[in-house]
Amino acid sequence: MILEKLQSLIADQLGVDGNTITMDTNFEEDLGVDSLDIVELSMALEEEFDIGEMSEEDLAGIKTVGDLVRYLQGKLDM
């Protein structure tokens, strides 16, 4: 369920095909995400998943969509 939401959100935010996004998709290498994209995406994630503010340390540890799914699962299980 989280992956499907992320696929849609990332596709909307970055203008990519959501069907190409997998757990192994790397934000920087595969999607060409820059620091501005990260800020915009994190704000959309905070709103969509109601998780509060994502810290820079949190964001630094997220390299792939799979990393983000695991991060969100941890936040939502709290």
Coordinates of N, CA and C in Angstrom, one line a residue:
M1 N 0.8 -1.2 0.0 CA 0.0 0.0 0.0 C 0.9 1.3 0.0
I2 N 1.9 1.3 0.8 CA 2.8 2.5 0.8 C 3.5 2.6 -0.5
L3 N 3.9 1.5 -1.1 CA 4.6 1.6 -2.4 C 3.7 2.2 -3.4
E4 N 2.5 1.8 -3.5 CA 1.6 2.3 -4.5 C 1.3 3.8 -4.3
K5 N 1.2 4.3 -3.1 CA 1.0 5.7 -2.8 C 2.3 6.5 -3.2
L6 N 3.4 5.9 -2.9 CA 4.7 6.5 -3.3 C 4.8 6.6 -4.8
Q7 N 4.5 5.6 -5.5 CA 4.6 5.6 -6.9 C 3.8 6.7 -7.5
S8 N 2.6 6.9 -7.1 CA 1.7 8.0 -7.5 C 2.3 9.3 -7.2
L9 N 2.7 9.5 -5.9 CA 3.2 10.7 -5.4 C 4.5 11.1 -6.1
I10 N 5.4 10.2 -6.3 CA 6.7 10.5 -6.9 C 6.4 10.8 -8.4
A11 N 5.6 10.1 -9.1 CA 5.2 10.3 -10.5 C 4.7 11.8 -10.6
D12 N 3.8 12.2 -9.7 CA 3.2 13.5 -9.8 C 4.3 14.6 -9.5
Q13 N 5.1 14.4 -8.5 CA 6.1 15.4 -8.1 C 7.2 15.5 -9.1
L14 N 7.7 14.4 -9.7 CA 8.8 14.4 -10.6 C 8.5 14.3 -12.1
G15 N 7.2 14.1 -12.4 CA 6.9 13.9 -13.8 C 7.4 12.7 -14.5
V16 N 7.4 11.6 -13.7 CA 7.9 10.3 -14.3 C 6.7 9.3 -14.3
D17 N 6.9 8.2 -15.0 CA 5.9 7.2 -15.1 C 6.0 6.3 -13.8
G18 N 4.9 6.4 -13.0 CA 4.8 5.6 -11.8 C 5.0 4.1 -11.9
N19 N 4.7 3.6 -13.1 CA 4.9 2.2 -13.3 C 6.4 1.7 -13.4
T20 N 7.3 2.7 -13.6 CA 8.7 2.4 -13.6 C 9.4 2.4 -12.3
I21 N 8.6 2.9 -11.3 CA 9.2 3.0 -9.9 C 9.1 1.7 -9.1
T22 N 10.2 1.2 -8.7 CA 10.2 0.0 -7.9 C 10.9 0.2 -6.5
M23 N 11.0 -0.8 -5.7 CA 11.7 -0.6 -4.4 C 13.2 -0.3 -4.7
D24 N 13.7 -0.8 -5.8 CA 15.1 -0.6 -6.1 C 15.4 0.7 -6.8
T25 N 14.4 1.5 -7.1 CA 14.6 2.8 -7.8 C 15.4 3.7 -6.9
N26 N 16.6 4.2 -7.5 CA 17.4 5.2 -6.8 C 17.0 6.6 -7.1
F27 N 16.8 7.4 -6.1 CA 16.3 8.7 -6.4 C 17.2 9.6 -7.2
E28 N 18.5 9.5 -6.9 CA 19.5 10.4 -7.6 C 19.9 9.8 -8.9
E29 N 20.2 8.5 -8.9 CA 20.7 7.8 -10.2 C 19.6 7.6 -11.2
D30 N 18.5 7.1 -10.7 CA 17.4 6.6 -11.7 C 16.4 7.8 -12.0
L31 N 16.2 8.6 -11.0 CA 15.2 9.7 -11.2 C 15.8 11.1 -11.3
G32 N 17.1 11.2 -11.2 CA 17.7 12.5 -11.3 C 17.3 13.6 -10.3
V33 N 16.9 13.1 -9.1 CA 16.4 14.0 -8.1 C 17.6 14.9 -7.6
D34 N 17.3 16.2 -7.5 CA 18.2 17.2 -6.9 C 17.7 17.6 -5.5
S35 N 18.5 18.5 -4.9 CA 18.1 18.9 -3.5 C 16.8 19.6 -3.4
L36 N 16.4 20.4 -4.4 CA 15.1 21.0 -4.5 C 14.0 20.0 -4.6
D37 N 14.2 19.0 -5.4 CA 13.2 17.9 -5.6 C 13.0 17.2 -4.2
I38 N 14.1 17.0 -3.5 CA 14.0 16.3 -2.2 C 13.2 17.1 -1.2
V39 N 13.4 18.4 -1.2 CA 12.6 19.3 -0.3 C 11.1 19.2 -0.6
E40 N 10.8 19.4 -1.9 CA 9.4 19.3 -2.4 C 8.8 18.0 -2.1
L41 N 9.5 16.9 -2.4 CA 9.0 15.6 -2.2 C 8.8 15.3 -0.7
S42 N 9.7 15.7 0.2 CA 9.6 15.5 1.6 C 8.3 16.3 2.1
M43 N 8.1 17.5 1.6 CA 6.9 18.2 2.1 C 5.6 17.5 1.6
A44 N 5.6 17.0 0.4 CA 4.5 16.2 0.0 C 4.3 14.9 0.8
L45 N 5.3 14.3 1.1 CA 5.3 13.1 2.0 C 4.7 13.4 3.4
E46 N 5.2 14.5 3.9 CA 4.8 14.8 5.3 C 3.3 15.1 5.3
E47 N 2.8 15.7 4.2 CA 1.4 16.0 4.2 C 0.6 14.7 3.9
E48 N 1.0 13.9 2.9 CA 0.3 12.7 2.5 C 0.2 11.7 3.6
F49 N 1.3 11.5 4.3 CA 1.3 10.4 5.3 C 1.2 10.9 6.7
D50 N 1.1 12.3 6.9 CA 0.9 12.9 8.2 C 1.9 12.4 9.2
I51 N 3.2 12.5 8.8 CA 4.3 12.0 9.6 C 5.1 13.0 10.4
G52 N 4.7 14.3 10.3 CA 5.6 15.3 10.9 C 6.7 15.7 9.9
E53 N 7.6 16.5 10.4 CA 8.7 17.0 9.6 C 9.8 15.9 9.5
M54 N 10.3 15.7 8.3 CA 11.4 14.8 8.0 C 12.7 15.6 8.2
S55 N 13.6 15.1 9.1 CA 14.9 15.8 9.3 C 15.8 15.6 8.2
E56 N 16.9 16.4 8.2 CA 17.9 16.2 7.2 C 18.6 14.9 7.3
E57 N 18.8 14.4 8.6 CA 19.4 13.1 8.8 C 18.6 12.0 8.2
D58 N 17.2 12.1 8.4 CA 16.3 11.1 7.8 C 16.5 11.1 6.3
L59 N 16.5 12.3 5.7 CA 16.5 12.4 4.3 C 17.9 11.9 3.7
A60 N 18.9 12.1 4.5 CA 20.3 11.7 4.0 C 20.4 10.2 3.9
G61 N 19.6 9.5 4.8 CA 19.7 8.0 4.8 C 18.8 7.3 3.7
I62 N 18.1 8.1 3.0 CA 17.1 7.6 2.0 C 17.7 7.7 0.6
K63 N 18.1 6.6 0.0 CA 18.7 6.6 -1.3 C 17.7 6.0 -2.3
T64 N 16.9 5.0 -1.9 CA 16.1 4.3 -2.8 C 14.6 4.4 -2.4
V65 N 13.7 4.0 -3.3 CA 12.3 4.0 -2.9 C 12.1 3.0 -1.8
G66 N 12.8 1.9 -1.8 CA 12.7 0.9 -0.7 C 13.1 1.5 0.6
D67 N 14.2 2.3 0.6 CA 14.6 3.0 1.9 C 13.4 3.9 2.4
L68 N 12.8 4.6 1.5 CA 11.7 5.4 1.9 C 10.5 4.7 2.4
V69 N 10.2 3.5 1.7 CA 9.1 2.7 2.2 C 9.4 2.2 3.6
R70 N 10.6 1.7 3.9 CA 10.9 1.3 5.3 C 10.9 2.4 6.3
Y71 N 11.3 3.6 5.9 CA 11.3 4.8 6.7 C 9.8 5.1 7.1
L72 N 9.0 5.1 6.1 CA 7.6 5.5 6.3 C 6.9 4.4 7.2
Q73 N 7.2 3.1 6.9 CA 6.6 2.1 7.7 C 7.0 2.3 9.2
G74 N 8.2 2.6 9.5 CA 8.7 2.8 10.8 C 7.9 4.0 11.5
K75 N 7.7 5.1 10.7 CA 7.0 6.3 11.2 C 5.6 6.0 11.5
L76 N 4.9 5.2 10.6 CA 3.5 4.9 10.7 C 3.2 3.9 11.8
D77 N 4.2 3.1 12.1 CA 4.0 2.1 13.2 C 4.2 2.6 14.6
M78 N 4.6 3.9 14.7 CA 4.9 4.5 16.0 C 3.6 4.7 16.7

